[in-house]
mmCIF file of C-alpha atoms and ligand atoms in Angstrom:
data_model
loop_
_atom_site.group_PDB
_atom_site.id
_atom_site.type_symbol
_atom_site.label_atom_id
_atom_site.label_comp_id
_atom_site.label_asym_id
_atom_site.label_seq_id
_atom_site.Cartn_x
_atom_site.Cartn_y
_atom_site.Cartn_z
ATOM 1 C CA MET N 15 -7.619 -24.064 -18.862
ATOM 2 C CA GLU N 16 -9.135 -23.330 -15.505
ATOM 3 C CA SER N 17 -12.788 -22.399 -15.545
ATOM 4 C CA ILE N 18 -13.748 -19.159 -13.853
ATOM 5 C CA PRO N 19 -16.605 -19.588 -11.387
ATOM 6 C CA GLN N 20 -19.599 -17.407 -12.161
ATOM 7 C CA VAL N 21 -20.341 -15.489 -9.001
ATOM 8 C CA GLY N 22 -24.069 -15.361 -9.644
ATOM 9 C CA ALA N 23 -24.293 -19.056 -10.442
ATOM 10 C CA SER N 24 -22.116 -20.262 -7.586
ATOM 11 C CA TYR N 25 -23.431 -18.078 -4.813
ATOM 12 C CA PRO N 26 -27.073 -17.218 -5.479
ATOM 13 C CA SER N 27 -27.605 -16.764 -1.753
ATOM 14 C CA VAL N 28 -25.259 -13.755 -1.747
ATOM 15 C CA GLN N 29 -27.206 -12.148 -4.600
ATOM 16 C CA GLN N 30 -30.471 -12.798 -2.808
ATOM 17 C CA GLU N 31 -29.154 -11.426 0.428
ATOM 18 C CA VAL N 32 -27.918 -8.241 -1.244
ATOM 19 C CA GLU N 33 -31.302 -7.801 -2.945
ATOM 20 C CA ARG N 34 -33.153 -8.348 0.329
ATOM 21 C CA LEU N 35 -30.959 -5.853 2.164
ATOM 22 C CA ALA N 36 -31.128 -3.282 -0.641
ATOM 23 C CA GLY N 37 -34.918 -3.495 -0.534
ATOM 24 C CA SER N 38 -35.245 -3.124 3.233
ATOM 25 C CA ALA N 39 -36.800 0.072 4.532
ATOM 26 C CA GLU N 40 -33.842 0.748 6.857
ATOM 27 C CA VAL N 41 -31.295 0.501 4.048
ATOM 28 C CA CYS N 42 -33.413 2.570 1.650
ATOM 29 C CA ALA N 43 -33.635 5.265 4.311
ATOM 30 C CA ALA N 44 -29.863 5.099 4.757
ATOM 31 C CA PHE N 45 -29.330 5.603 1.017
ATOM 32 C CA GLU N 46 -31.602 8.641 1.169
ATOM 33 C CA ARG N 47 -29.411 10.045 3.931
ATOM 34 C CA PHE N 48 -26.265 9.383 1.908
ATOM 35 C CA ARG N 49 -27.739 11.460 -0.914
ATOM 36 C CA ALA N 50 -29.019 14.181 1.391
ATOM 37 C CA GLN N 51 -25.666 14.572 3.153
ATOM 38 C CA GLU N 52 -23.408 14.470 0.130
ATOM 39 C CA SER N 53 -22.268 18.059 0.665
ATOM 40 C CA GLN N 54 -21.242 17.218 4.263
ATOM 41 C CA PHE N 55 -19.167 14.290 2.978
ATOM 42 C CA ALA N 56 -17.502 16.543 0.390
ATOM 43 C CA LEU N 57 -16.639 18.999 3.183
ATOM 44 C CA TRP N 58 -15.061 16.231 5.247
ATOM 45 C CA GLN N 59 -13.148 15.061 2.209
ATOM 46 C CA MET N 60 -11.730 18.537 1.569
ATOM 47 C CA GLU N 61 -11.024 19.220 5.252
ATOM 48 C CA ALA N 62 -9.153 15.937 5.678
ATOM 49 C CA THR N 63 -7.113 16.528 2.529
ATOM 50 C CA ARG N 64 -6.131 20.046 3.592
ATOM 51 C CA VAL N 65 -4.226 18.599 6.543
ATOM 52 C CA ALA N 66 -0.835 17.386 5.295
ATOM 53 C CA ALA N 67 -0.206 13.699 6.018
ATOM 54 C CA PRO N 68 3.078 12.713 4.400
ATOM 55 C CA PRO N 69 4.653 9.348 5.259
ATOM 56 C CA PHE N 70 5.566 9.336 8.968
ATOM 57 C CA GLY N 71 3.851 12.738 9.431
ATOM 58 C CA GLU N 72 0.203 11.760 9.799
ATOM 59 C CA ALA N 73 -0.364 12.894 13.424
ATOM 60 C CA THR N 74 -2.272 16.127 12.684
ATOM 61 C CA ARG N 75 -4.626 14.465 10.221
ATOM 62 C CA GLY N 76 -5.032 11.619 12.727
ATOM 63 C CA ALA N 77 -6.098 14.100 15.418
ATOM 64 C CA TRP N 78 -8.570 15.658 12.967
ATOM 65 C CA LEU N 79 -10.045 12.221 12.260
ATOM 66 C CA ALA N 80 -10.309 11.330 15.971
ATOM 67 C CA ASP N 81 -12.336 14.542 16.472
ATOM 68 C CA ARG N 82 -14.708 13.524 13.651
ATOM 69 C CA PHE N 83 -15.072 10.011 15.132
ATOM 70 C CA ARG N 84 -16.088 11.604 18.460
ATOM 71 C CA GLU N 85 -18.515 14.012 16.747
ATOM 72 C CA ILE N 86 -20.222 11.158 14.952
ATOM 73 C CA GLY N 87 -20.651 9.394 18.280
ATOM 74 C CA LEU N 88 -18.271 6.469 17.927
ATOM 75 C CA SER N 89 -17.065 5.019 21.213
ATOM 76 C CA GLU N 90 -13.571 4.043 22.415
ATOM 77 C CA VAL N 91 -11.997 6.659 20.129
ATOM 78 C CA GLN N 92 -8.227 6.376 20.463
ATOM 79 C CA VAL N 93 -4.945 6.852 18.639
ATOM 80 C CA ASP N 94 -2.416 4.059 19.043
ATOM 81 C CA GLU N 95 1.371 4.378 19.407
ATOM 82 C CA VAL N 96 2.062 4.489 15.656
ATOM 83 C CA GLY N 97 -0.764 6.952 14.889
ATOM 84 C CA ASN N 98 -3.658 4.699 13.781
ATOM 85 C CA VAL N 99 -7.041 6.147 14.772
ATOM 86 C CA PHE N 100 -9.822 3.873 16.062
ATOM 87 C CA GLY N 101 -13.517 4.341 16.748
ATOM 88 C CA VAL N 102 -16.044 1.659 17.639
ATOM 89 C CA ARG N 103 -19.718 1.276 16.903
ATOM 90 C CA PRO N 104 -20.888 -1.363 19.379
ATOM 91 C CA GLY N 105 -22.748 -4.532 18.445
ATOM 92 C CA TYR N 106 -23.138 -8.027 19.798
ATOM 93 C CA GLY N 107 -20.286 -10.400 20.470
ATOM 94 C CA SER N 108 -16.578 -9.821 20.601
ATOM 95 C CA ARG N 109 -15.679 -10.148 16.915
ATOM 96 C CA PHE N 110 -15.469 -7.023 14.788
ATOM 97 C CA ILE N 111 -16.037 -5.908 11.245
ATOM 98 C CA ALA N 112 -13.178 -3.517 10.481
ATOM 99 C CA LEU N 113 -13.754 -0.704 7.995
ATOM 100 C CA SER N 114 -10.542 1.166 7.342
ATOM 101 C CA ALA N 115 -9.043 3.899 5.184
ATOM 102 C CA HIS N 116 -5.410 4.957 5.075
ATOM 103 C CA ILE N 117 -4.871 8.559 6.152
ATOM 104 C CA ASP N 118 -1.393 9.125 4.681
ATOM 105 C CA THR N 119 -0.668 10.498 1.222
ATOM 106 C CA VAL N 120 2.158 9.987 -1.260
ATOM 107 C CA PHE N 121 2.890 13.706 -1.252
ATOM 108 C CA PRO N 122 5.923 15.050 0.631
ATOM 109 C CA ALA N 123 5.401 17.488 3.500
ATOM 110 C CA ALA N 124 6.035 20.671 1.487
ATOM 111 C CA THR N 125 3.432 19.959 -1.203
ATOM 112 C CA PRO N 126 1.007 22.926 -1.500
ATOM 113 C CA LEU N 127 -2.453 21.616 -0.646
ATOM 114 C CA ASN N 128 -4.706 23.666 -2.853
ATOM 115 C CA ILE N 129 -7.892 21.674 -2.329
ATOM 116 C CA ARG N 130 -10.940 23.063 -4.083
ATOM 117 C CA GLN N 131 -14.374 22.233 -5.403
ATOM 118 C CA GLN N 132 -15.478 23.158 -8.902
ATOM 119 C CA GLY N 133 -19.070 22.169 -9.540
ATOM 120 C CA SER N 134 -19.418 18.597 -8.381
ATOM 121 C CA ARG N 135 -15.698 17.851 -8.706
ATOM 122 C CA LEU N 136 -13.008 18.069 -6.073
ATOM 123 C CA TYR N 137 -9.415 18.856 -6.987
ATOM 124 C CA GLY N 138 -6.100 18.751 -5.147
ATOM 125 C CA PRO N 139 -3.281 16.427 -4.102
ATOM 126 C CA GLY N 140 -4.617 13.351 -2.303
ATOM 127 C CA VAL N 141 -8.268 14.338 -2.614
ATOM 128 C CA SER N 142 -9.030 10.965 -4.159
ATOM 129 C CA ASP N 143 -6.308 8.763 -2.647
ATOM 130 C CA ASN N 144 -7.229 8.751 0.101
ATOM 131 C CA GLY N 145 -9.465 11.733 0.920
ATOM 132 C CA ALA N 146 -12.263 9.799 -0.779
ATOM 133 C CA GLY N 147 -11.617 6.739 1.377
ATOM 134 C CA ILE N 148 -11.580 8.784 4.590
ATOM 135 C CA ALA N 149 -14.835 10.527 3.598
ATOM 136 C CA ALA N 150 -16.456 7.190 2.701
ATOM 137 C CA MET N 151 -15.451 5.701 6.049
ATOM 138 C CA LEU N 152 -16.842 8.723 7.935
ATOM 139 C CA ALA N 153 -20.012 8.635 5.820
ATOM 140 C CA VAL N 154 -20.678 4.980 6.672
ATOM 141 C CA ALA N 155 -19.937 5.544 10.366
ATOM 142 C CA SER N 156 -22.247 8.567 10.552
ATOM 143 C CA ILE N 157 -25.095 6.979 8.583
ATOM 144 C CA LEU N 158 -24.983 3.818 10.700
ATOM 145 C CA SER N 159 -25.494 6.043 13.740
ATOM 146 C CA ARG N 160 -28.090 8.425 12.335
ATOM 147 C CA ALA N 161 -30.201 5.974 10.336
ATOM 148 C CA ARG N 162 -30.253 3.595 13.296
ATOM 149 C CA ILE N 163 -29.273 0.661 11.111
ATOM 150 C CA SER N 164 -29.382 -2.460 13.208
ATOM 151 C CA HIS N 165 -26.402 -4.719 12.823
ATOM 152 C CA GLY N 166 -25.170 -7.748 14.714
ATOM 153 C CA MET N 167 -21.411 -7.546 14.952
ATOM 154 C CA PRO N 168 -19.665 -4.419 16.234
ATOM 155 C CA PHE N 169 -17.748 -2.235 13.788
ATOM 156 C CA VAL N 170 -14.306 -0.804 14.321
ATOM 157 C CA PHE N 171 -13.432 2.111 12.061
ATOM 158 C CA ILE N 172 -9.714 2.580 11.513
ATOM 159 C CA GLY N 173 -7.793 5.458 9.944
ATOM 160 C CA ASN N 174 -4.473 3.739 9.381
ATOM 161 C CA VAL N 175 -1.077 5.351 8.842
ATOM 162 C CA GLY N 176 1.791 4.351 6.584
ATOM 163 C CA GLU N 177 0.014 2.763 3.648
ATOM 164 C CA GLU N 178 1.845 4.611 0.908
ATOM 165 C CA GLY N 179 5.362 4.011 -0.388
ATOM 166 C CA GLU N 180 7.947 3.735 2.315
ATOM 167 C CA GLY N 181 5.261 3.584 4.994
ATOM 168 C CA ASP N 182 5.225 -0.071 3.898
ATOM 169 C CA LEU N 183 1.857 -0.766 5.580
ATOM 170 C CA ARG N 184 3.273 0.033 9.014
ATOM 171 C CA GLY N 185 -0.153 1.082 10.325
ATOM 172 C CA MET N 186 -1.989 -2.079 9.312
ATOM 173 C CA ARG N 187 0.938 -4.277 10.321
ATOM 174 C CA HIS N 188 0.699 -2.733 13.775
ATOM 175 C CA VAL N 189 -3.084 -3.264 13.957
ATOM 176 C CA PHE N 190 -2.683 -6.953 13.167
ATOM 177 C CA ALA N 191 0.270 -7.313 15.535
ATOM 178 C CA THR N 192 -1.841 -5.968 18.418
ATOM 179 C CA PRO N 193 -3.550 -8.928 20.156
ATOM 180 C CA ARG N 194 -6.775 -7.024 20.824
ATOM 181 C CA TRP N 195 -7.377 -6.455 17.100
ATOM 182 C CA ARG N 196 -5.560 -9.413 15.635
ATOM 183 C CA ASP N 197 -7.751 -11.782 17.630
ATOM 184 C CA SER N 198 -11.034 -9.951 17.189
ATOM 185 C CA ILE N 199 -11.229 -8.613 13.609
ATOM 186 C CA ALA N 200 -13.264 -11.188 11.707
ATOM 187 C CA TYR N 201 -13.794 -9.211 8.504
ATOM 188 C CA SER N 202 -11.766 -6.399 7.049
ATOM 189 C CA LEU N 203 -13.028 -3.961 4.431
ATOM 190 C CA ILE N 204 -10.684 -1.280 3.144
ATOM 191 C CA VAL N 205 -11.782 1.826 1.262
ATOM 192 C CA ASP N 206 -9.127 3.394 -0.894
ATOM 193 C CA GLY N 207 -9.489 6.045 -3.596
ATOM 194 C CA ALA N 208 -12.572 7.112 -5.514
ATOM 195 C CA GLY N 209 -15.253 4.908 -7.060
ATOM 196 C CA ALA N 210 -17.188 1.958 -5.729
ATOM 197 C CA ASP N 211 -17.250 -0.169 -8.849
ATOM 198 C CA THR N 212 -14.275 -2.397 -8.075
ATOM 199 C CA VAL N 213 -13.937 -4.895 -5.247
ATOM 200 C CA VAL N 214 -10.516 -6.431 -4.799
ATOM 201 C CA ALA N 215 -10.321 -9.795 -3.041
ATOM 202 C CA GLU N 216 -6.660 -10.529 -3.644
ATOM 203 C CA ALA N 217 -3.620 -8.641 -2.491
ATOM 204 C CA LEU N 218 -0.858 -7.792 -4.864
ATOM 205 C CA GLY N 219 2.468 -8.482 -3.197
ATOM 206 C CA SER N 220 5.513 -6.364 -3.718
ATOM 207 C CA ARG N 221 9.096 -6.430 -2.582
ATOM 208 C CA ARG N 222 11.398 -3.497 -3.109
ATOM 209 C CA PHE N 223 15.147 -3.207 -2.970
ATOM 210 C CA GLU N 224 17.808 -0.599 -3.044
ATOM 211 C CA VAL N 225 20.870 -2.091 -4.690
ATOM 212 C CA ILE N 226 24.126 -0.227 -4.147
ATOM 213 C CA VAL N 227 27.446 -0.930 -5.865
ATOM 214 C CA ARG N 228 30.574 0.728 -4.475
ATOM 215 C CA GLY N 229 34.072 0.909 -5.923
ATOM 216 C CA PRO N 230 37.349 2.785 -5.631
ATOM 217 C CA GLY N 231 36.348 5.582 -8.025
ATOM 218 C CA GLY N 232 38.907 7.600 -9.899
ATOM 219 C CA HIS N 233 39.650 9.709 -12.943
ATOM 220 C CA SER N 234 38.187 8.738 -16.270
ATOM 221 C CA TRP N 235 41.595 8.942 -17.991
ATOM 222 C CA SER N 236 44.231 8.103 -15.411
ATOM 223 C CA ASP N 237 42.271 5.368 -13.607
ATOM 224 C CA PHE N 238 40.654 3.833 -16.632
ATOM 225 C CA GLY N 239 40.033 0.158 -16.048
ATOM 226 C CA VAL N 240 39.236 0.228 -12.314
ATOM 227 C CA PRO N 241 36.062 -1.681 -11.484
ATOM 228 C CA HIS N 242 33.180 0.597 -12.218
ATOM 229 C CA PRO N 243 29.946 0.744 -10.125
ATOM 230 C CA ILE N 244 27.746 2.120 -12.924
ATOM 231 C CA LEU N 245 28.974 -0.461 -15.403
ATOM 232 C CA ALA N 246 28.427 -3.240 -12.855
ATOM 233 C CA LEU N 247 24.925 -1.984 -12.142
ATOM 234 C CA ALA N 248 24.135 -1.658 -15.849
ATOM 235 C CA ARG N 249 25.290 -5.221 -16.390
ATOM 236 C CA ALA N 250 23.141 -6.434 -13.472
ATOM 237 C CA ILE N 251 20.098 -4.714 -15.011
ATOM 238 C CA GLU N 252 20.869 -6.238 -18.397
ATOM 239 C CA ILE N 253 21.063 -9.759 -16.913
ATOM 240 C CA PHE N 254 18.062 -9.371 -14.594
ATOM 241 C CA SER N 255 15.805 -7.840 -17.232
ATOM 242 C CA GLN N 256 15.937 -11.101 -19.178
ATOM 243 C CA THR N 257 14.252 -12.999 -16.341
ATOM 244 C CA PRO N 258 11.063 -14.556 -17.730
ATOM 245 C CA VAL N 259 7.820 -13.745 -15.890
ATOM 246 C CA PRO N 260 4.482 -15.541 -16.177
ATOM 247 C CA VAL N 261 1.347 -13.809 -17.475
ATOM 248 C CA SER N 262 -0.585 -15.640 -14.762
ATOM 249 C CA PRO N 263 -0.092 -15.194 -11.869
ATOM 250 C CA LYS N 264 0.687 -11.704 -13.101
ATOM 251 C CA THR N 265 4.252 -10.853 -12.164
ATOM 252 C CA THR N 266 6.236 -7.716 -12.954
ATOM 253 C CA PHE N 267 9.511 -5.986 -12.193
ATOM 254 C CA ASN N 268 10.695 -2.428 -12.521
ATOM 255 C CA VAL N 269 13.930 -0.504 -12.100
ATOM 256 C CA GLY N 270 12.364 2.777 -11.055
ATOM 257 C CA VAL N 271 15.274 4.903 -9.856
ATOM 258 C CA ILE N 272 18.920 4.870 -10.803
ATOM 259 C CA ARG N 273 21.538 7.104 -9.265
ATOM 260 C CA GLY N 274 25.285 7.466 -9.259
ATOM 261 C CA GLY N 275 28.297 9.472 -10.272
ATOM 262 C CA THR N 276 29.312 13.073 -9.824
ATOM 263 C CA SER N 277 30.823 14.278 -13.100
ATOM 264 C CA VAL N 278 31.343 13.172 -16.658
ATOM 265 C CA ASN N 279 35.080 12.679 -16.265
ATOM 266 C CA SER N 280 35.146 10.750 -13.004
ATOM 267 C CA ILE N 281 34.675 7.081 -12.315
ATOM 268 C CA PRO N 282 31.981 7.020 -9.645
ATOM 269 C CA GLU N 283 32.516 5.606 -6.170
ATOM 270 C CA SER N 284 28.993 4.343 -6.015
ATOM 271 C CA ALA N 285 25.840 3.763 -8.001
ATOM 272 C CA SER N 286 22.448 2.556 -6.875
ATOM 273 C CA MET N 287 19.094 1.496 -8.195
ATOM 274 C CA ARG N 288 15.656 0.903 -6.748
ATOM 275 C CA VAL N 289 13.846 -2.177 -7.908
ATOM 276 C CA ASP N 290 10.202 -3.089 -7.466
ATOM 277 C CA LEU N 291 9.065 -6.725 -7.798
ATOM 278 C CA ARG N 292 5.350 -7.517 -7.872
ATOM 279 C CA SER N 293 3.132 -10.537 -8.133
ATOM 280 C CA THR N 294 -0.072 -12.020 -6.808
ATOM 281 C CA SER N 295 2.064 -15.069 -5.968
ATOM 282 C CA MET N 296 4.634 -15.008 -3.183
ATOM 283 C CA SER N 297 6.669 -17.777 -4.828
ATOM 284 C CA GLU N 298 7.035 -15.655 -7.975
ATOM 285 C CA ILE N 299 8.305 -12.741 -5.886
ATOM 286 C CA ASP N 300 10.782 -15.097 -4.201
ATOM 287 C CA ARG N 301 11.921 -16.330 -7.607
ATOM 288 C CA LEU N 302 12.408 -12.769 -8.894
ATOM 289 C CA GLU N 303 14.377 -11.843 -5.795
ATOM 290 C CA ARG N 304 16.700 -14.815 -6.331
ATOM 291 C CA ALA N 305 17.137 -13.809 -9.990
ATOM 292 C CA LEU N 306 17.949 -10.224 -9.004
ATOM 293 C CA ARG N 307 20.526 -11.306 -6.409
ATOM 294 C CA LEU N 308 22.108 -13.718 -8.882
ATOM 295 C CA ALA N 309 22.234 -11.059 -11.633
ATOM 296 C CA LEU N 310 23.977 -8.701 -9.243
ATOM 297 C CA GLU N 311 26.520 -11.329 -8.142
ATOM 298 C CA GLN N 312 27.295 -12.192 -11.758
ATOM 299 C CA ALA N 313 27.589 -8.560 -12.799
ATOM 300 C CA VAL N 314 29.937 -7.713 -9.926
ATOM 301 C CA ALA N 315 32.068 -10.792 -10.643
ATOM 302 C CA VAL N 316 32.348 -9.905 -14.339
ATOM 303 C CA GLU N 317 33.246 -6.288 -13.530
ATOM 304 C CA ASN N 318 35.934 -7.321 -11.058
ATOM 305 C CA MET N 319 37.320 -9.900 -13.468
ATOM 306 C CA ALA N 320 37.492 -7.348 -16.264
ATOM 307 C CA ALA N 321 39.303 -4.893 -13.993
ATOM 308 C CA ALA N 322 41.766 -7.589 -12.937
ATOM 309 C CA GLN N 323 42.872 -7.984 -16.584
ATOM 310 C CA VAL N 324 43.874 -4.330 -16.745
ATOM 311 C CA LYS N 325 46.887 -2.978 -14.886
ATOM 312 C CA VAL N 326 45.457 -0.213 -12.746
ATOM 313 C CA ARG N 327 46.741 1.957 -9.944
ATOM 314 C CA LYS N 328 43.699 1.268 -7.788
ATOM 315 C CA PRO N 329 42.998 -2.434 -7.991
ATOM 316 C CA GLN N 330 40.175 -2.643 -5.391
ATOM 317 C CA ALA N 331 37.064 -4.536 -6.377
ATOM 318 C CA VAL N 332 33.493 -3.261 -6.518
ATOM 319 C CA GLN N 333 31.196 -4.507 -3.792
ATOM 320 C CA SER N 334 27.456 -4.650 -3.665
ATOM 321 C CA GLU N 335 24.879 -4.124 -0.989
ATOM 322 C CA PHE N 336 21.292 -5.286 -1.158
ATOM 323 C CA VAL N 337 18.796 -3.464 1.076
ATOM 324 C CA GLU N 338 15.125 -4.384 1.342
ATOM 325 C CA ILE N 339 13.100 -1.151 1.388
ATOM 326 C CA GLY N 340 9.613 -2.606 1.127
ATOM 327 C CA ASN N 341 7.836 -5.908 1.589
ATOM 328 C CA ARG N 342 4.113 -6.328 1.149
ATOM 329 C CA PRO N 343 2.760 -9.842 1.222
ATOM 330 C CA ALA N 344 0.550 -11.239 -1.549
ATOM 331 C CA GLY N 345 -2.628 -13.135 -0.734
ATOM 332 C CA GLU N 346 -6.149 -13.918 -1.816
ATOM 333 C CA LEU N 347 -9.431 -14.886 -0.203
ATOM 334 C CA PRO N 348 -10.710 -18.401 -0.802
ATOM 335 C CA PRO N 349 -13.606 -18.401 -3.315
ATOM 336 C CA ASP N 350 -16.016 -19.400 -0.511
ATOM 337 C CA ALA N 351 -14.792 -16.683 1.864
ATOM 338 C CA ARG N 352 -18.317 -15.235 2.070
ATOM 339 C CA HIS N 353 -19.545 -18.406 3.741
ATOM 340 C CA GLY N 354 -18.155 -18.002 7.167
ATOM 341 C CA ARG N 355 -14.478 -18.913 6.924
ATOM 342 C CA THR N 356 -13.401 -16.087 9.132
ATOM 343 C CA ARG N 357 -10.348 -17.763 10.606
ATOM 344 C CA PRO N 358 -7.654 -19.361 8.454
HETATM 345 ZN ZN1 LIG Z 421 -4.515 4.657 -1.439
#
């Protein structure tokens, strides 16, 4: 069995550095300001969340954030062509620390945004994910300015679009496809959701598919025996669901949506499912994808073979289509990432 390195034992210098920083007068003063301005941060959090930001509809919230970046005094405030919002706090050198929060929500455009505060709690759709992240990013940016914290490297604050669902990380993909940022961001810290007790140093990968099976369709009585999309899909699920997955690296699959058919007495012309494959290992995701494709091929072949045995008026076969609807890469930092390995 692999031994798990003890963070404290392996990297005492990190612990010491954190203690030294936490004890410094500048940082203590900054913490005081965080406490003193908590109500301002809560206001920002509620204001941000009251502006709808469904997938591909983040522009208004982006404009709101750009205004806050300017108010705080960040420089080079800009919105890029996909809607990401940037603000810079200058430092020395050309390499940046990026602090980012996604500005989109999972909620569709028509969701009522009844955002409210009761006592010390905030309620409403998206107030945590990622109103909390946006407020935390603004809080850090404003405290760095007001508490006059001295830092070496410059910071770039980024409100990125398209993190949720079908956004498929389009904002961050664009940031790291843009030479200016791809070549200059040395460290990237992402704030997402409420709470500061968990630090994630590995990325869970996911790949998502829409699988569609189409056939001739027909009447349940008079066309009985024609190849059947729902039956083919059900068989594919049955075969695929037997695919073994390792406990470590943790790997999972899910059939999250299934659709098809129009009435109880008709053979459907199509059926579809949405499948989500996840792992911390890219090779496991690749393996699951192969298993899913193979299960579908087998299921379609069996369905067509079965239909061929029966004399039917409509002998056409079922056909399948496999559409990738999401692809997020897996990855993890090397255990010594703290010690200066900023470029792979
Ligand atoms: Zn989130």
